[in-house]
Amino acid sequence: MSARTLPLLFLNLGGEMLYILDQRLRAQSIPGEKARKDEWTDVDRKRVMNDIITTMFNKKFMEELFKPQELYSKKALRTVYDRLAHASIMRLNQASMDKLYDLMTMAFKYQVLLCPRPKDILLVTFNHLDAIKDFVRDSPGILNQVDETFRQLIETYGSLSVGEFQLIRQTLLVFFQDMHIRVSIFLKDKVQNSNGRFVLPISGPVPWGTEVPGLIRMFNRNGDEVKRTEFTSDGNYVAPQREGSFDLYGDRILKLGTNMYSISRPVETHTSGSAKNSASHAKENIVPNPLAKEELNFLARLLGGLEVKNPGGSEAGFRLNLFTTDEEEEHAALTRPEELSYNVINIEATQEPGRRAELSRILGELEVAEPRPASAGKGEDLLALMDEL
């Protein structure tokens, strides 16, 4: 396992989360002069995006994230995104948060599978950050935060060897290997089968620095070429015109990691899946995790610098629905298997040394709260996982 995988996993999943939220917020926005108090406007959308991106690229948060460390469990990472998604006035109930996370993970899994070479995972990350910069182009302060993370990525990963990037790619594939959630966009484009597994193409550009298949060269013991044999490949391969840019600004060439929701498409996912898929989720939840204490310490460090903006006073939290209607969201919440639900873990995490010591002392005595019932009322669902951190 690579100790350099976590920043790439977090940033790419975060980029996919922002793509989805932006698309749904735009779809549900009402012109400001016509909107009721409990309806979204474009001003609200920009505020939510700015708040989440500000939190996501917090300097202390990034410093903690970039420290060499092993990946943690899916539940631990999911908790971070629950916290991140509720860093503004937006509120998602459990069914919508489940759907959001499913879309994020399957999109990035597909991108990792399609990367022509392991190092191109960095280009995928740069595509996500390029798009995030576009979201905050009118906010110089936030834009500077994203650029600083760009520089950290270049400094950390720019000098890694091919073997180290291969290890990072293998670590990501191990993380995603049991996740086979069907997503409507992939199903419609016929890049995903009905069992949730992806269909990988056998045509297209070959990795930079390699040749199009079709030629076998034979050499003698002195290294001289003595014979050539041509063969016909099944795929229609082409050589890339040039390598994508790994600089702060430049043409990435690779399109993986760009916003696939920029074209008007419904954001749907089918999570009813097969029994095998449900069983894999259930197994993950019921098997004791020997690293639970370390994971909670990790979350305390990682989230210690983050600040969730809980609506107060007269300002109510706006609920975002990732389903077409409230009825669909309510149905998803009722029909989702109980073993797939994520409980709320209340942790008092702060940067004060005394508080951290207190956290370490009570780790074995944590109380797990039962999931709150989903509500279909406008602006009434204030579900915020770990909102007391």
Tab-separated table of C-alpha atoms in Angstrom:
chain	number	residue	atom	x	y	z
A	1	MET	CA	0.000	0.000	0.000
A	2	SER	CA	1.185	3.506	-0.810
A	3	ALA	CA	1.333	6.121	1.948
A	4	ARG	CA	0.874	8.854	-0.674
A	5	THR	CA	-2.607	7.884	-1.895
A	6	LEU	CA	-4.886	9.736	0.526
A	7	PRO	CA	-4.526	13.285	-0.905
A	8	LEU	CA	-5.306	12.062	-4.447
A	9	LEU	CA	-8.308	10.045	-3.249
A	10	PHE	CA	-9.692	12.916	-1.190
A	11	LEU	CA	-9.244	15.626	-3.841
A	12	ASN	CA	-10.683	13.582	-6.702
A	13	LEU	CA	-13.709	12.413	-4.720
A	14	GLY	CA	-14.174	15.983	-3.492
A	15	GLY	CA	-14.070	17.246	-7.067
A	16	GLU	CA	-16.778	14.780	-8.100
A	17	MET	CA	-18.871	15.836	-5.104
A	18	LEU	CA	-18.661	19.483	-6.183
A	19	TYR	CA	-19.646	18.599	-9.776
A	20	ILE	CA	-22.786	16.836	-8.543
A	21	LEU	CA	-23.763	19.506	-6.010
A	22	ASP	CA	-23.301	22.282	-8.564
A	23	GLN	CA	-25.481	20.448	-11.083
A	24	ARG	CA	-28.246	19.775	-8.576
A	25	LEU	CA	-28.130	23.274	-7.091
A	26	ARG	CA	-28.443	24.766	-10.573
A	27	ALA	CA	-31.349	22.449	-11.370
A	28	GLN	CA	-33.221	23.453	-8.204
A	29	SER	CA	-32.376	27.184	-8.249
A	30	ILE	CA	-35.179	29.712	-8.541
A	31	PRO	CA	-34.639	33.328	-9.734
A	32	GLY	CA	-33.976	35.466	-6.658
A	33	GLU	CA	-36.983	37.757	-7.091
A	34	LYS	CA	-39.344	34.768	-7.428
A	35	ALA	CA	-37.882	32.478	-4.758
A	36	ARG	CA	-39.598	31.822	-1.478
A	37	LYS	CA	-37.601	31.857	1.732
A	38	ASP	CA	-37.160	28.067	1.667
A	39	GLU	CA	-36.128	27.827	-2.025
A	40	TRP	CA	-32.659	27.877	-3.566
A	41	THR	CA	-31.346	30.846	-5.529
A	42	ASP	CA	-28.150	31.233	-7.551
A	43	VAL	CA	-26.731	33.324	-4.701
A	44	ASP	CA	-27.303	30.369	-2.354
A	45	ARG	CA	-25.592	28.041	-4.842
A	46	LYS	CA	-22.487	30.200	-5.023
A	47	ARG	CA	-22.427	30.531	-1.249
A	48	VAL	CA	-22.621	26.775	-0.762
A	49	MET	CA	-19.887	26.092	-3.323
A	50	ASN	CA	-17.618	28.763	-1.836
A	51	ASP	CA	-18.156	27.514	1.721
A	52	ILE	CA	-17.449	23.876	0.846
A	53	ILE	CA	-14.376	24.707	-1.260
A	54	THR	CA	-13.038	27.016	1.464
A	55	THR	CA	-13.397	24.219	3.998
A	56	MET	CA	-12.021	21.581	1.653
A	57	PHE	CA	-8.838	23.561	0.929
A	58	ASN	CA	-8.277	24.844	4.449
A	59	LYS	CA	-4.502	25.232	4.931
A	60	LYS	CA	-4.243	23.227	8.169
A	61	PHE	CA	-6.555	20.594	6.750
A	62	MET	CA	-4.337	20.197	3.680
A	63	GLU	CA	-1.180	20.030	5.802
A	64	GLU	CA	-2.665	17.128	7.753
A	65	LEU	CA	-3.935	15.454	4.597
A	66	PHE	CA	-0.568	15.518	2.808
A	67	LYS	CA	1.306	13.795	5.632
A	68	PRO	CA	2.324	10.260	4.525
A	69	GLN	CA	-0.288	7.875	5.921
A	70	GLU	CA	-2.180	4.727	5.019
A	71	LEU	CA	-5.726	4.823	3.677
A	72	TYR	CA	-8.454	4.302	6.238
A	73	SER	CA	-11.727	2.445	5.890
A	74	LYS	CA	-14.560	3.533	3.617
A	75	LYS	CA	-16.648	4.489	6.663
A	76	ALA	CA	-13.929	6.748	8.046
A	77	LEU	CA	-13.511	8.521	4.714
A	78	ARG	CA	-17.261	8.747	4.216
A	79	THR	CA	-17.495	10.580	7.547
A	80	VAL	CA	-15.117	13.251	6.254
A	81	TYR	CA	-17.378	13.900	3.236
A	82	ASP	CA	-20.488	13.994	5.425
A	83	ARG	CA	-18.791	16.727	7.408
A	84	LEU	CA	-17.619	18.517	4.268
A	85	ALA	CA	-21.022	18.431	2.533
A	86	HIS	CA	-22.568	20.142	5.567
A	87	ALA	CA	-19.946	22.900	5.804
A	88	SER	CA	-22.499	25.452	4.555
A	89	ILE	CA	-26.232	26.154	4.759
A	90	MET	CA	-27.002	23.057	2.652
A	91	ARG	CA	-28.429	19.987	4.353
A	92	LEU	CA	-28.728	16.467	2.896
A	93	ASN	CA	-30.705	13.685	4.479
A	94	GLN	CA	-29.196	10.205	4.671
A	95	ALA	CA	-30.690	8.892	1.407
A	96	SER	CA	-29.350	11.842	-0.593
A	97	MET	CA	-25.954	11.653	1.134
A	98	ASP	CA	-25.761	7.928	0.323
A	99	LYS	CA	-26.573	8.678	-3.299
A	100	LEU	CA	-24.042	11.509	-3.485
A	101	TYR	CA	-21.247	9.310	-2.109
A	102	ASP	CA	-22.166	6.441	-4.469
A	103	LEU	CA	-21.920	8.772	-7.484
A	104	MET	CA	-18.601	10.215	-6.299
A	105	THR	CA	-16.923	6.873	-5.723
A	106	MET	CA	-18.093	5.171	-8.908
A	107	ALA	CA	-17.076	8.133	-11.085
A	108	PHE	CA	-13.550	8.214	-9.697
A	109	LYS	CA	-13.245	4.425	-9.804
A	110	TYR	CA	-14.037	4.551	-13.530
A	111	GLN	CA	-11.419	7.258	-14.048
A	112	VAL	CA	-8.738	5.228	-12.251
A	113	LEU	CA	-9.577	2.167	-14.362
A	114	LEU	CA	-9.319	4.172	-17.592
A	115	CYS	CA	-6.045	5.961	-16.821
A	116	PRO	CA	-3.669	5.076	-19.704
A	117	ARG	CA	-0.707	5.000	-17.296
A	118	PRO	CA	-0.487	5.280	-13.486
A	119	LYS	CA	1.030	8.785	-13.541
A	120	ASP	CA	-2.042	10.065	-15.369
A	121	ILE	CA	-3.948	9.849	-12.065
A	122	LEU	CA	-2.191	13.135	-11.296
A	123	LEU	CA	-3.613	14.648	-14.507
A	124	VAL	CA	-7.093	13.479	-13.439
A	125	THR	CA	-6.546	15.295	-10.130
A	126	PHE	CA	-5.429	18.434	-11.969
A	127	ASN	CA	-8.593	18.308	-14.104
A	128	HIS	CA	-10.690	18.277	-10.943
A	129	LEU	CA	-8.763	21.190	-9.457
A	130	ASP	CA	-8.953	23.167	-12.721
A	131	ALA	CA	-12.752	22.842	-12.591
A	132	ILE	CA	-12.861	23.762	-8.889
A	133	LYS	CA	-10.873	26.918	-9.683
A	134	ASP	CA	-13.521	27.794	-12.242
A	135	PHE	CA	-16.219	27.491	-9.549
A	136	VAL	CA	-14.459	30.156	-7.434
A	137	ARG	CA	-12.982	32.346	-10.182
A	138	ASP	CA	-14.727	35.395	-8.650
A	139	SER	CA	-13.255	34.751	-5.178
A	140	PRO	CA	-9.485	35.487	-5.228
A	141	GLY	CA	-8.936	34.353	-1.644
A	142	ILE	CA	-10.440	30.907	-2.208
A	143	LEU	CA	-8.712	30.663	-5.595
A	144	ASN	CA	-5.381	31.190	-3.847
A	145	GLN	CA	-6.185	28.289	-1.476
A	146	VAL	CA	-6.742	25.955	-4.433
A	147	ASP	CA	-3.536	27.163	-6.139
A	148	GLU	CA	-1.593	26.435	-2.966
A	149	THR	CA	-2.876	22.853	-3.002
A	150	PHE	CA	-1.884	22.672	-6.683
A	151	ARG	CA	1.667	23.586	-5.692
A	152	GLN	CA	1.670	20.983	-2.924
A	153	LEU	CA	0.603	18.328	-5.431
A	154	ILE	CA	3.357	19.303	-7.871
A	155	GLU	CA	5.953	19.323	-5.089
A	156	THR	CA	4.807	16.006	-3.585
A	157	TYR	CA	4.093	13.973	-6.717
A	158	GLY	CA	6.163	15.648	-9.437
A	159	SER	CA	9.285	13.632	-8.693
A	160	LEU	CA	7.695	10.231	-7.943
A	161	SER	CA	8.853	7.270	-10.027
A	162	VAL	CA	6.693	5.176	-12.347
A	163	GLY	CA	6.759	2.377	-9.772
A	164	GLU	CA	5.480	4.674	-7.012
A	165	PHE	CA	2.571	5.832	-9.186
A	166	GLN	CA	1.795	2.195	-9.989
A	167	LEU	CA	1.626	1.475	-6.255
A	168	ILE	CA	-0.732	4.442	-5.802
A	169	ARG	CA	-2.984	3.134	-8.581
A	170	GLN	CA	-3.043	-0.358	-7.056
A	171	THR	CA	-3.907	1.123	-3.642
A	172	LEU	CA	-6.854	2.985	-5.180
A	173	LEU	CA	-8.079	-0.126	-7.010
A	174	VAL	CA	-7.954	-2.147	-3.790
A	175	PHE	CA	-10.026	0.584	-2.092
A	176	PHE	CA	-12.679	0.439	-4.853
A	177	GLN	CA	-12.603	-3.287	-5.667
A	178	ASP	CA	-15.828	-4.286	-3.865
A	179	MET	CA	-17.875	-1.303	-5.032
A	180	HIS	CA	-20.179	-2.151	-7.960
A	181	ILE	CA	-22.968	0.432	-7.769
A	182	ARG	CA	-24.983	1.003	-10.926
A	183	VAL	CA	-25.063	4.617	-12.131
A	184	SER	CA	-27.572	5.674	-14.766
A	185	ILE	CA	-25.126	7.841	-16.747
A	186	PHE	CA	-22.718	4.919	-17.122
A	187	LEU	CA	-25.516	2.484	-17.915
A	188	LYS	CA	-26.931	4.760	-20.630
A	189	ASP	CA	-23.480	5.259	-22.157
A	190	LYS	CA	-22.992	1.469	-22.058
A	191	VAL	CA	-19.750	1.719	-20.101
A	192	GLN	CA	-21.231	-0.180	-17.165
A	193	ASN	CA	-22.968	-3.547	-17.115
A	194	SER	CA	-26.166	-4.283	-15.211
A	195	ASN	CA	-24.090	-5.946	-12.467
A	196	GLY	CA	-22.265	-2.671	-11.818
A	197	ARG	CA	-18.953	-3.675	-13.403
A	198	PHE	CA	-17.330	-1.361	-15.926
A	199	VAL	CA	-16.731	-2.138	-19.590
A	200	LEU	CA	-13.171	-1.148	-20.454
A	201	PRO	CA	-12.469	-0.048	-24.057
A	202	ILE	CA	-9.977	-1.868	-26.289
A	203	SER	CA	-9.451	1.141	-28.561
A	204	GLY	CA	-8.270	4.710	-28.275
A	205	PRO	CA	-4.971	6.461	-27.497
A	206	VAL	CA	-2.149	4.389	-26.042
A	207	PRO	CA	-0.196	5.701	-23.021
A	208	TRP	CA	2.292	8.486	-23.672
A	209	GLY	CA	5.723	7.066	-24.408
A	210	THR	CA	4.424	3.776	-25.835
A	211	GLU	CA	3.777	2.622	-29.388
A	212	VAL	CA	0.590	1.482	-31.104
A	213	PRO	CA	0.329	-2.359	-30.930
A	214	GLY	CA	1.042	-4.198	-34.188
A	215	LEU	CA	4.792	-4.727	-34.346
A	216	ILE	CA	7.105	-7.331	-32.771
A	217	ARG	CA	10.843	-6.685	-32.835
A	218	MET	CA	13.440	-9.401	-32.220
A	219	PHE	CA	16.999	-8.687	-31.119
A	220	ASN	CA	20.186	-10.734	-30.895
A	221	ARG	CA	22.440	-11.041	-27.891
A	222	ASN	CA	24.279	-7.849	-28.876
A	223	GLY	CA	21.080	-5.819	-28.841
A	224	ASP	CA	20.821	-5.478	-32.588
A	225	GLU	CA	17.419	-5.769	-34.225
A	226	VAL	CA	17.389	-8.818	-36.497
A	227	LYS	CA	13.726	-9.329	-37.387
A	228	ARG	CA	10.340	-7.617	-37.438
A	229	THR	CA	6.912	-9.224	-37.456
A	230	GLU	CA	3.665	-7.327	-37.850
A	231	PHE	CA	0.299	-8.464	-36.503
A	232	THR	CA	-3.236	-7.130	-36.523
A	233	SER	CA	-4.647	-6.002	-33.158
A	234	ASP	CA	-8.342	-6.190	-32.277
A	235	GLY	CA	-8.476	-2.586	-31.148
A	236	ASN	CA	-8.261	0.689	-33.045
A	237	TYR	CA	-5.313	2.328	-31.276
A	238	VAL	CA	-3.793	5.742	-31.926
A	239	ALA	CA	-0.648	7.429	-30.633
A	240	PRO	CA	-1.197	10.485	-28.374
A	241	GLN	CA	-0.201	13.792	-29.950
A	242	ARG	CA	1.580	15.076	-26.854
A	243	GLU	CA	1.813	14.571	-23.092
A	244	GLY	CA	-0.573	16.411	-20.797
A	245	SER	CA	0.793	19.332	-18.790
A	246	PHE	CA	1.753	18.723	-15.146
A	247	ASP	CA	2.241	22.459	-14.521
A	248	LEU	CA	0.031	24.814	-12.521
A	249	TYR	CA	-1.570	25.966	-15.783
A	250	GLY	CA	-1.665	24.027	-19.028
A	251	ASP	CA	-3.532	21.662	-21.323
A	252	ARG	CA	-4.009	18.360	-19.508
A	253	ILE	CA	-4.907	16.592	-22.815
A	254	LEU	CA	-6.559	13.805	-20.779
A	255	LYS	CA	-10.307	14.375	-20.362
A	256	LEU	CA	-10.771	12.034	-17.394
A	257	GLY	CA	-11.775	14.006	-14.315
A	258	THR	CA	-13.560	16.790	-16.184
A	259	ASN	CA	-17.161	17.623	-15.322
A	260	MET	CA	-19.442	15.058	-16.973
A	261	TYR	CA	-22.494	16.874	-15.554
A	262	SER	CA	-21.762	20.072	-17.489
A	263	ILE	CA	-24.052	18.656	-20.187
A	264	SER	CA	-27.651	18.593	-18.996
A	265	ARG	CA	-28.154	15.114	-17.611
A	266	PRO	CA	-30.244	13.749	-14.766
A	267	VAL	CA	-28.206	12.734	-11.737
A	268	GLU	CA	-29.473	9.244	-11.034
A	269	THR	CA	-28.019	6.143	-9.470
A	270	HIS	CA	-29.479	2.690	-8.992
A	271	THR	CA	-28.362	1.363	-5.642
A	272	SER	CA	-30.788	-1.515	-5.265
A	273	GLY	CA	-28.031	-3.651	-6.805
A	274	SER	CA	-27.517	-7.339	-6.373
A	275	ALA	CA	-27.567	-9.301	-3.168
A	276	LYS	CA	-23.827	-9.719	-3.549
A	277	ASN	CA	-23.328	-5.961	-3.487
A	278	SER	CA	-25.492	-5.567	-0.401
A	279	ALA	CA	-23.670	-8.384	1.286
A	280	SER	CA	-20.304	-6.748	0.679
A	281	HIS	CA	-21.546	-3.530	2.307
A	282	ALA	CA	-22.982	-5.473	5.210
A	283	LYS	CA	-19.749	-7.360	5.714
A	284	GLU	CA	-17.837	-4.093	5.860
A	285	ASN	CA	-20.128	-2.766	8.573
A	286	ILE	CA	-20.295	-5.778	10.866
A	287	VAL	CA	-16.697	-6.985	10.831
A	288	PRO	CA	-14.805	-5.412	13.783
A	289	ASN	CA	-12.159	-2.981	12.629
A	290	PRO	CA	-8.887	-3.357	14.563
A	291	LEU	CA	-7.838	0.125	13.421
A	292	ALA	CA	-10.984	1.832	14.747
A	293	LYS	CA	-9.126	3.809	17.395
A	294	GLU	CA	-6.475	4.949	14.914
A	295	GLU	CA	-9.173	5.935	12.418
A	296	LEU	CA	-10.976	8.064	14.978
A	297	ASN	CA	-7.716	9.745	15.935
A	298	PHE	CA	-7.147	10.340	12.229
A	299	LEU	CA	-10.580	11.927	11.870
A	300	ALA	CA	-10.010	14.066	14.944
A	301	ARG	CA	-6.777	15.407	13.448
A	302	LEU	CA	-8.192	15.767	9.962
A	303	LEU	CA	-11.405	17.487	11.024
A	304	GLY	CA	-10.019	19.475	13.919
A	305	GLY	CA	-9.450	22.539	11.734
A	306	LEU	CA	-12.781	22.376	9.935
A	307	GLU	CA	-15.732	24.469	10.897
A	308	VAL	CA	-19.287	23.421	10.111
A	309	LYS	CA	-21.622	26.341	9.680
A	310	ASN	CA	-24.741	25.421	11.575
A	311	PRO	CA	-27.673	27.667	10.638
A	312	GLY	CA	-28.628	29.834	13.504
A	313	GLY	CA	-31.155	32.521	14.321
A	314	SER	CA	-33.598	33.254	11.554
A	315	GLU	CA	-31.511	31.565	8.845
A	316	ALA	CA	-32.753	28.070	8.096
A	317	GLY	CA	-30.743	25.290	6.509
A	318	PHE	CA	-31.624	24.624	2.875
A	319	ARG	CA	-32.261	20.995	1.992
A	320	LEU	CA	-30.844	19.660	-1.264
A	321	ASN	CA	-32.550	16.645	-2.808
A	322	LEU	CA	-30.416	14.461	-5.102
A	323	PHE	CA	-33.510	12.627	-6.301
A	324	THR	CA	-36.015	13.858	-8.876
A	325	THR	CA	-38.808	14.196	-6.321
A	326	ASP	CA	-39.229	14.152	-2.549
A	327	GLU	CA	-41.197	10.916	-2.913
A	328	GLU	CA	-38.235	9.171	-4.587
A	329	GLU	CA	-35.899	10.340	-1.826
A	330	GLU	CA	-38.316	9.189	0.861
A	331	HIS	CA	-38.697	5.805	-0.842
A	332	ALA	CA	-34.906	5.388	-1.091
A	333	ALA	CA	-34.540	6.105	2.608
A	334	LEU	CA	-37.220	3.548	3.515
A	335	THR	CA	-36.014	0.790	1.191
A	336	ARG	CA	-32.271	1.081	1.811
A	337	PRO	CA	-31.099	-2.003	3.740
A	338	GLU	CA	-30.511	-1.263	7.405
A	339	GLU	CA	-26.962	-2.593	7.261
A	340	LEU	CA	-26.055	0.087	4.693
A	341	SER	CA	-26.969	2.951	7.022
A	342	TYR	CA	-24.215	5.045	8.529
A	343	ASN	CA	-24.622	5.857	12.186
A	344	VAL	CA	-23.737	9.224	13.664
A	345	ILE	CA	-20.547	9.279	15.722
A	346	ASN	CA	-20.280	12.259	18.037
A	347	ILE	CA	-16.645	13.244	18.596
A	348	GLU	CA	-15.453	16.390	20.360
A	349	ALA	CA	-12.474	17.310	18.188
A	350	THR	CA	-10.513	20.510	18.594
A	351	GLN	CA	-6.980	21.730	18.113
A	352	GLU	CA	-6.436	22.334	21.833
A	353	PRO	CA	-3.966	19.726	23.244
A	354	GLY	CA	-6.135	19.185	26.313
A	355	ARG	CA	-9.159	18.420	24.179
A	356	ARG	CA	-7.202	15.940	22.061
A	357	ALA	CA	-6.002	14.174	25.181
A	358	GLU	CA	-9.603	14.008	26.348
A	359	LEU	CA	-10.598	12.545	22.969
A	360	SER	CA	-7.924	9.843	23.204
A	361	ARG	CA	-9.089	8.987	26.719
A	362	ILE	CA	-12.740	8.515	25.782
A	363	LEU	CA	-12.249	6.796	22.417
A	364	GLY	CA	-13.258	3.482	23.896
A	365	GLU	CA	-16.432	4.952	25.393
A	366	LEU	CA	-17.926	6.630	22.325
A	367	GLU	CA	-21.707	6.692	22.096
A	368	VAL	CA	-23.114	5.942	18.666
A	369	ALA	CA	-26.357	7.768	17.991
A	370	GLU	CA	-29.140	6.093	16.045
A	371	PRO	CA	-29.839	7.538	12.559
A	372	ARG	CA	-32.421	10.290	12.578
A	373	PRO	CA	-35.574	9.736	10.507
A	374	ALA	CA	-35.561	11.385	7.074
A	375	SER	CA	-37.927	14.279	6.523
A	376	ALA	CA	-39.429	15.296	3.182
A	377	GLY	CA	-40.380	18.833	4.293
A	378	LYS	CA	-38.689	21.795	2.595
A	379	GLY	CA	-35.849	23.166	4.719
A	380	GLU	CA	-36.658	20.878	7.646
A	381	ASP	CA	-34.015	18.195	7.227
A	382	LEU	CA	-31.047	19.308	9.312
A	383	LEU	CA	-29.222	15.996	9.226
A	384	ALA	CA	-25.514	16.800	9.598
A	385	LEU	CA	-23.336	13.827	10.379
A	386	MET	CA	-20.857	14.689	13.113
A	387	ASP	CA	-22.257	18.202	13.354
A	388	GLU	CA	-20.973	18.464	16.925
A	389	LEU	CA	-17.316	17.979	16.011
